[in-house]
Rosetta silent file (secondary structure, phi, psi, omega in degrees, C-alpha in Angstrom):
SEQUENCE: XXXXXXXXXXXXXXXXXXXXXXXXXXXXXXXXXXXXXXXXXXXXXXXXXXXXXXXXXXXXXXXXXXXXXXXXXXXXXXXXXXXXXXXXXXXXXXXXXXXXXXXXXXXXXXXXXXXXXXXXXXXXXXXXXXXXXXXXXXXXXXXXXXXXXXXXXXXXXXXXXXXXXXXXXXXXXXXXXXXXXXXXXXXXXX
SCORE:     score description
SCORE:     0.000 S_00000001
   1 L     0.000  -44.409 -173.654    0.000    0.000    0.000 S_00000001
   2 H   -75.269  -47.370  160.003    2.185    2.200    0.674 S_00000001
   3 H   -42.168  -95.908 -147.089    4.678    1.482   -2.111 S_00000001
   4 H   -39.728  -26.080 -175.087    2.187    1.943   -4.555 S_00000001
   5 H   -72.642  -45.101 -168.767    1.209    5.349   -2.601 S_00000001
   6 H   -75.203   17.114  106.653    4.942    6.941   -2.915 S_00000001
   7 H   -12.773  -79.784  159.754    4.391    5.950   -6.418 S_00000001
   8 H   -27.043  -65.087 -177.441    1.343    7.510   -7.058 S_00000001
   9 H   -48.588  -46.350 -163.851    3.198   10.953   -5.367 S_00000001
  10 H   -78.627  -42.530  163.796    6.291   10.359   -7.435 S_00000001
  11 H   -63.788  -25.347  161.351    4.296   10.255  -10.526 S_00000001
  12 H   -89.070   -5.524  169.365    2.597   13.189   -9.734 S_00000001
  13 H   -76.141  -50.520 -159.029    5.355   15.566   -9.126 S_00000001
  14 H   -77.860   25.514  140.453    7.072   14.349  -11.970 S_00000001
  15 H   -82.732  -44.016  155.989    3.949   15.694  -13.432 S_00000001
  16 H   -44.371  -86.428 -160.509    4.250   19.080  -11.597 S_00000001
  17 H   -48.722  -24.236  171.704    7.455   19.139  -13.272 S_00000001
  18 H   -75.548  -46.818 -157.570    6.370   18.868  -16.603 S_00000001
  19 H   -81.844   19.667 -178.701    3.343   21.252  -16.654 S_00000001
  20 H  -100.694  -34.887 -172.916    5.855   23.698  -14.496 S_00000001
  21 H   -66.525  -29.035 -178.650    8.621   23.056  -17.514 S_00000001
  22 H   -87.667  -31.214 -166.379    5.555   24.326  -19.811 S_00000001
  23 H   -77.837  -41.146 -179.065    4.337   27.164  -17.619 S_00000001
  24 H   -54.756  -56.803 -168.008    8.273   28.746  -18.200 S_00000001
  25 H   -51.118  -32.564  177.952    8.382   28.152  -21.580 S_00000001
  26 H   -82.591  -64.525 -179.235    5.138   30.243  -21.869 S_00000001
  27 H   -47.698  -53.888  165.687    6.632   33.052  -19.572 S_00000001
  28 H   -45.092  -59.423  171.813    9.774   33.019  -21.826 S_00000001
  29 H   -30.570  -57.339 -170.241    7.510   33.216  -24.599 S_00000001
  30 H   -70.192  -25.908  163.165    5.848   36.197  -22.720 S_00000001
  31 H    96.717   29.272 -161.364    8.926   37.959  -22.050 S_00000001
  32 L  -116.725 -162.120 -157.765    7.637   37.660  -18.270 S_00000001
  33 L  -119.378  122.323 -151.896    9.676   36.766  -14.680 S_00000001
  34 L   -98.580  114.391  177.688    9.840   32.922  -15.295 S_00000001
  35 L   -75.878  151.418 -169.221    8.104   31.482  -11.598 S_00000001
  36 L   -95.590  130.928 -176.854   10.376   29.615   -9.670 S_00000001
  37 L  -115.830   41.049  151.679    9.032   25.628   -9.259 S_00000001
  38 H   -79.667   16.556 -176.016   11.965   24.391   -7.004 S_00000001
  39 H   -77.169  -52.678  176.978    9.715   22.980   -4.650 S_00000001
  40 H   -50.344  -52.932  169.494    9.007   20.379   -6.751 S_00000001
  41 H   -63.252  -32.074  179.041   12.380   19.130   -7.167 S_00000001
  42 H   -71.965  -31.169  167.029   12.988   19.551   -3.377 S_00000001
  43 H   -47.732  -86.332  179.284    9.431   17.236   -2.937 S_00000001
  44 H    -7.846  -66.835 -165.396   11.381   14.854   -5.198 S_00000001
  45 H   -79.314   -3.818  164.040   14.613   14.611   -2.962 S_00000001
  46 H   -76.420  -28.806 -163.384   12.444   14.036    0.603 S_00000001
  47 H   -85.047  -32.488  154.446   10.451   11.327   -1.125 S_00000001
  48 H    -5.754  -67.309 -157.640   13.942    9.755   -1.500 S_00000001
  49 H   -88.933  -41.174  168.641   14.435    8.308    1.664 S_00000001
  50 H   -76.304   -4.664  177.070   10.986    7.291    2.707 S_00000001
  51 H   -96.656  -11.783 -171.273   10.351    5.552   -0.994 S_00000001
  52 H   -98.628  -79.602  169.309   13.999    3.895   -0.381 S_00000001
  53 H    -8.500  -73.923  154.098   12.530    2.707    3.119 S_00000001
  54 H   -30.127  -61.868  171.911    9.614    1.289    1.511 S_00000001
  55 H   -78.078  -56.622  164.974   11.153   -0.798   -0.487 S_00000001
  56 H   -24.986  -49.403  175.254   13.697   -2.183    1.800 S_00000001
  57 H   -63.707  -53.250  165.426   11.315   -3.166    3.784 S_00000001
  58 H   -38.820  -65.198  171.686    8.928   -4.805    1.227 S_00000001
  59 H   -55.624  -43.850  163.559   12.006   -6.462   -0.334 S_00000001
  60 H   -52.085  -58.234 -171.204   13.301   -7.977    3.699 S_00000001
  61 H   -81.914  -12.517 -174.357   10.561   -9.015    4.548 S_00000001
  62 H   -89.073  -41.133  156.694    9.376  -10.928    1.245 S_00000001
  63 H   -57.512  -33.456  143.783   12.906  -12.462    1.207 S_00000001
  64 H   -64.648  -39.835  153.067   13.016  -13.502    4.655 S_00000001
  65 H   -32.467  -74.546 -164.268   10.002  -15.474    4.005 S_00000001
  66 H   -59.335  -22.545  167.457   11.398  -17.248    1.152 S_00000001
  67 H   -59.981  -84.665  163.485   14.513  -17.684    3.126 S_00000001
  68 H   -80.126   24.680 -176.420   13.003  -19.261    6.046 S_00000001
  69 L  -143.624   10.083 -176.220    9.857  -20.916    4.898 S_00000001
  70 L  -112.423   97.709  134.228   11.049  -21.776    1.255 S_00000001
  71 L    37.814   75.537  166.795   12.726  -24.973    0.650 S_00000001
  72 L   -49.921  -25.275  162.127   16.062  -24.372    2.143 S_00000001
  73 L   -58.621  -25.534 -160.711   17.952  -26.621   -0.243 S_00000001
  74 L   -97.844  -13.892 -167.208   17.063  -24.405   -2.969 S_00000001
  75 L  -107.395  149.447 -165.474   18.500  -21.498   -1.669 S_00000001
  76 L   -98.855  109.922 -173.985   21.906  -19.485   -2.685 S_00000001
  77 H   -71.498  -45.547  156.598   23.866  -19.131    0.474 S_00000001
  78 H   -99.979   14.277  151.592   26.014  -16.088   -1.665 S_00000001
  79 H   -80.870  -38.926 -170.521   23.449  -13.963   -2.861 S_00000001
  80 H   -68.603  -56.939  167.349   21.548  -14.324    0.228 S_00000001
  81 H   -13.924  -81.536  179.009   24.893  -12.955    2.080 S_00000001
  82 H   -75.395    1.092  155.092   25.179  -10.258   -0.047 S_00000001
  83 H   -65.595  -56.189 -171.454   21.554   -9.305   -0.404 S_00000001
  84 H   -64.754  -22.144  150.282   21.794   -9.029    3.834 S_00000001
  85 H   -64.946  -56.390  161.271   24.379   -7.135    3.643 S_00000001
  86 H   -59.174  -16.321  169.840   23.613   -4.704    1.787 S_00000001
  87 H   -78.517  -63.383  175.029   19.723   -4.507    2.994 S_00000001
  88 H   -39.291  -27.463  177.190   21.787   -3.885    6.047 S_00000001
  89 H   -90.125  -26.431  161.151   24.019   -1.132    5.101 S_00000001
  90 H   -52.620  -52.571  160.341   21.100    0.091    3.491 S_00000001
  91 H   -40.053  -82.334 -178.234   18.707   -0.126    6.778 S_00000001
  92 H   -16.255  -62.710 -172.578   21.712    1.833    8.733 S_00000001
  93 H   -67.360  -14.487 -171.046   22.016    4.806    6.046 S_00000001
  94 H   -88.308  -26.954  178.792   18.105    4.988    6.214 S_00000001
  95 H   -87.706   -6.916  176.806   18.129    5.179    9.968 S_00000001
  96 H  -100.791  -11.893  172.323   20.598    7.989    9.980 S_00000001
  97 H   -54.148  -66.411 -154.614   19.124    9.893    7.437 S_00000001
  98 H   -51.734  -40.159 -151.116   15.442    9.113    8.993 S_00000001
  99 L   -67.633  -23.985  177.987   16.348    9.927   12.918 S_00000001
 100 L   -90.108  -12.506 -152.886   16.369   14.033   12.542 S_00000001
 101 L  -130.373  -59.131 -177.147   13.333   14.596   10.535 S_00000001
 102 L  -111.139  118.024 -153.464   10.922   11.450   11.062 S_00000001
 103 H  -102.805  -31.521  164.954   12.394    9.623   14.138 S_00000001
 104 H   -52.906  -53.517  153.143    9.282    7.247   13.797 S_00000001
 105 H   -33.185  -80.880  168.697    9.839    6.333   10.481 S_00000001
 106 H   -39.515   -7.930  149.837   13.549    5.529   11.264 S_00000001
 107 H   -33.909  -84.811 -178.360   11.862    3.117   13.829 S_00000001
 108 H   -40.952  -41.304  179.913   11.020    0.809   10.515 S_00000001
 109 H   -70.128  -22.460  179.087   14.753    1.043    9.250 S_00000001
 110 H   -81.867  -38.002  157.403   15.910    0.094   12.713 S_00000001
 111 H   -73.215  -48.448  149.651   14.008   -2.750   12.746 S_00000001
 112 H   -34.417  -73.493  178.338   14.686   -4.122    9.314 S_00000001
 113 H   -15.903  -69.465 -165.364   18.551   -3.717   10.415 S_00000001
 114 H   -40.365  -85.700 -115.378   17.372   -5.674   13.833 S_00000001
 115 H   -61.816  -50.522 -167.338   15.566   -8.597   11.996 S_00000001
 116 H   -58.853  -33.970  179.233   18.623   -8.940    8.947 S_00000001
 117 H   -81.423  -18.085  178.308   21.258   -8.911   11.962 S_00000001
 118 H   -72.712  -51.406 -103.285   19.262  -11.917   13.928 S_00000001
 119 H  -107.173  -37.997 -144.727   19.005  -13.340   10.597 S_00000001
 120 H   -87.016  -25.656 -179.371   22.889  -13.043    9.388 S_00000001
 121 H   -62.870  -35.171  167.620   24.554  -16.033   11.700 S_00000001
 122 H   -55.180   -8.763  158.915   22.122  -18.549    9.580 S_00000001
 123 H   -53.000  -31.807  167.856   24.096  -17.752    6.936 S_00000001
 124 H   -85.445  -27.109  148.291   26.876  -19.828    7.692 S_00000001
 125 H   -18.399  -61.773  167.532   24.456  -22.566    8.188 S_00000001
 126 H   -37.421  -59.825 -169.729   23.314  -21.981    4.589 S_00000001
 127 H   -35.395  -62.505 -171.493   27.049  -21.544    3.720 S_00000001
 128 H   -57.183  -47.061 -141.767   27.012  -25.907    4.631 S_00000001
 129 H   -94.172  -15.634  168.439   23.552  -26.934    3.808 S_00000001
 130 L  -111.795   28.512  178.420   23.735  -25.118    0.202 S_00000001
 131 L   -98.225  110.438  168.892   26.751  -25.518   -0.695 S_00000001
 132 L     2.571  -50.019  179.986   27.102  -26.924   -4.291 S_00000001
 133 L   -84.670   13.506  171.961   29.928  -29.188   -3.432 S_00000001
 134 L  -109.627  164.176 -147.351   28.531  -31.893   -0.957 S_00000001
 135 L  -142.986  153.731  159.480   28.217  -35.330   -2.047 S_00000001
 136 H   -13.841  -70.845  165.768   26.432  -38.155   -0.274 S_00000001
 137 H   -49.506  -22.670  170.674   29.391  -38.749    1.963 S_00000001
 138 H   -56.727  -50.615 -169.846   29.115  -35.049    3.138 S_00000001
 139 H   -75.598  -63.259  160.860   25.556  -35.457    3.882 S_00000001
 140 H    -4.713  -73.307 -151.246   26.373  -38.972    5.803 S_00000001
 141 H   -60.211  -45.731 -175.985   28.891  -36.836    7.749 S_00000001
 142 H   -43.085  -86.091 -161.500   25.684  -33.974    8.259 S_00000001
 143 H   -43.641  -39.107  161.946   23.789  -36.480    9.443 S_00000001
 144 H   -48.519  -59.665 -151.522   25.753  -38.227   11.902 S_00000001
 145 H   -79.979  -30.640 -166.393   26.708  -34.794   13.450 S_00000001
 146 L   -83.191   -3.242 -162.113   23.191  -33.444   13.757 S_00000001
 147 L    50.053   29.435 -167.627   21.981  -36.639   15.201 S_00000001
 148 L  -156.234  165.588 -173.863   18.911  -36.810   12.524 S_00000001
 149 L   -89.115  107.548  161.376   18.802  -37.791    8.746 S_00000001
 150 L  -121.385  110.824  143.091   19.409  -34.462    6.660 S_00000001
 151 L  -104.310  164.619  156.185   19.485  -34.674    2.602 S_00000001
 152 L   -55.190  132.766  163.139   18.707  -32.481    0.125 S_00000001
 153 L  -148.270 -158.627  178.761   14.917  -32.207   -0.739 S_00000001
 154 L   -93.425  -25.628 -177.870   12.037  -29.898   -1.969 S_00000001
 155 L  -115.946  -23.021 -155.089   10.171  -28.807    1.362 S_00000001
 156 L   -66.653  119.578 -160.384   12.879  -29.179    4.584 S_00000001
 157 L  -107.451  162.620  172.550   12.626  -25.049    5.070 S_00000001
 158 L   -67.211  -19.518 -177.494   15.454  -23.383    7.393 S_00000001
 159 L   -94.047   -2.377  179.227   13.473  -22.898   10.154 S_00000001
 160 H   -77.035  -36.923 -168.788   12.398  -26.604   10.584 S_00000001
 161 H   -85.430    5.298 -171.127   16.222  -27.198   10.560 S_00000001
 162 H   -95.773  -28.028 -170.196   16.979  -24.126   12.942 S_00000001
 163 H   -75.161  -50.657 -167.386   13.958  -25.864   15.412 S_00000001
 164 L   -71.753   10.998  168.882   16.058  -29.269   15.212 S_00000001
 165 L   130.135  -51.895  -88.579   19.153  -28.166   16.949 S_00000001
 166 H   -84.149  -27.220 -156.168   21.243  -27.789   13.573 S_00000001
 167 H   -51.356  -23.420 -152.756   22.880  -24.104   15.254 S_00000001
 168 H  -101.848    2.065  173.203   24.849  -25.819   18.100 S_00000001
 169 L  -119.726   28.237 -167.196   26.933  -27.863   15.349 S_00000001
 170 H   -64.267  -54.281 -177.360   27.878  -25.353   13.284 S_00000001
 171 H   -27.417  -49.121 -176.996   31.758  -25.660   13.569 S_00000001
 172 H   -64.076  -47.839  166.624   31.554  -29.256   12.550 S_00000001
 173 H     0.317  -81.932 -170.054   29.470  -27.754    9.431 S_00000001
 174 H   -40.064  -51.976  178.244   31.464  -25.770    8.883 S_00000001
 175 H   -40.162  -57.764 -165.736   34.492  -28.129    8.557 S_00000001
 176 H   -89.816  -12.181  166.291   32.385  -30.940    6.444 S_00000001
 177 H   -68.542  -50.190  176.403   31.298  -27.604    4.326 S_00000001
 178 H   -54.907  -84.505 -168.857   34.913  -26.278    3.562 S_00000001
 179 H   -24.996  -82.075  175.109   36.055  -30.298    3.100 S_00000001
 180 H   -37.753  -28.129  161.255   33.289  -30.404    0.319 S_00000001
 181 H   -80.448  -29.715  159.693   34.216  -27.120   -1.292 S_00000001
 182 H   -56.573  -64.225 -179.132   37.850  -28.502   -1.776 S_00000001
 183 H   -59.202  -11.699 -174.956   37.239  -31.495   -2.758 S_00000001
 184 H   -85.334  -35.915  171.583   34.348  -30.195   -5.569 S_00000001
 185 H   -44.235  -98.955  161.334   37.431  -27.477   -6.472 S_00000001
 186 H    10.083  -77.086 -150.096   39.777  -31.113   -7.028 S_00000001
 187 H   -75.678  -20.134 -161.921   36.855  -32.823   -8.889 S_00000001
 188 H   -97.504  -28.549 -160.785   36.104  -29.317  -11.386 S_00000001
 189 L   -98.787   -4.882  149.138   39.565  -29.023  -12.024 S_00000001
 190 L  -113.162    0.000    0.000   39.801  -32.785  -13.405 S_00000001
């Protein structure tokens, strides 16, 4: 809703701005004192931050969904990195912008930050459970350490594996993650 409202707004200034680019053009014409429309452009550069907002937020929260309720197998462990980073650096610059002029507002950016910084240790998780390079024996190794049968499928989402435990075994993960990115390195290079 709202996106679609700072839309709306944004299309109508940049409508201002045309029929203001016509009302000079007429005053030139007229030989007359050409009115000044910088209001419009300054409307433009306020709508900036809260249309910037907007979307961060839309985009966070519809990608945290799909993160943790979307078929975790399926998911890209280094896009998702660098999309959370960058929603994050983004959040930050939005809350320091936001904090003198709408301190509520900056509220939303502070929370997006929050939710993307709870969010960023499952990454290394990810790092294991998507990574390209495990092979049966890897997942043998998963499974043993997790105490439960993990493979690759179509529905096992991140947060059913963050509810089973999987967080407190991350080192070993890690370990049988790396081991599987060498060896797939080994196997592409013969």
């Amino acid at each position: 809703v709202y996106i679609t409202s700072l839309e709306q707004l944004r299309q109508s200034l940049y409508t201002c701005r045309q029929q203001a680019l016509e009302i000079q053009k007429h005053q030139e014409i007229l030989d007359v004192t050409e009115t000044d429309f910088d209001i419009i452009e300054e409307a433009l550069k306020a709508l900036e931050p809260f249309e910037s907002l907007w979307n961060l937020y839309a985009d966070s929260t519809t990608n945290y969904g799909q993160w943790m309720r979307g078929p975790v197998f399926e998911l890209n462990s280094v896009t998702i990195e660098s999309q959370v980073m960058a929603m994050i650096k983004k959040g930050r610059k939005l809350v320091h912008v936001l904090s003198t002029d709408a301190k509520s507002v900056a509220k939303i950016a502070k929370n997006v930050v929050q939710m993307l910084s709870e969010f960023k240790p499952n990454i290394e998780i990810l790092h294991c459970l998507c990574n390209p390079g495990m092979r049966q024996r890897h997942w043998d190794l998963v499974s043993h350490t997790v105490n439960f049968e993990l493979r690759p499928d179509n529905h096992t989402t991140l947060t059913r594996v963050l509810d089973m435990g999987i967080k407190k075994h991350i080192k070993a993960l890690n370990e049988i993650g790396e081991t599987a990115s060498r060896q797939h390195s080994i196997e592409v290079v013969l």
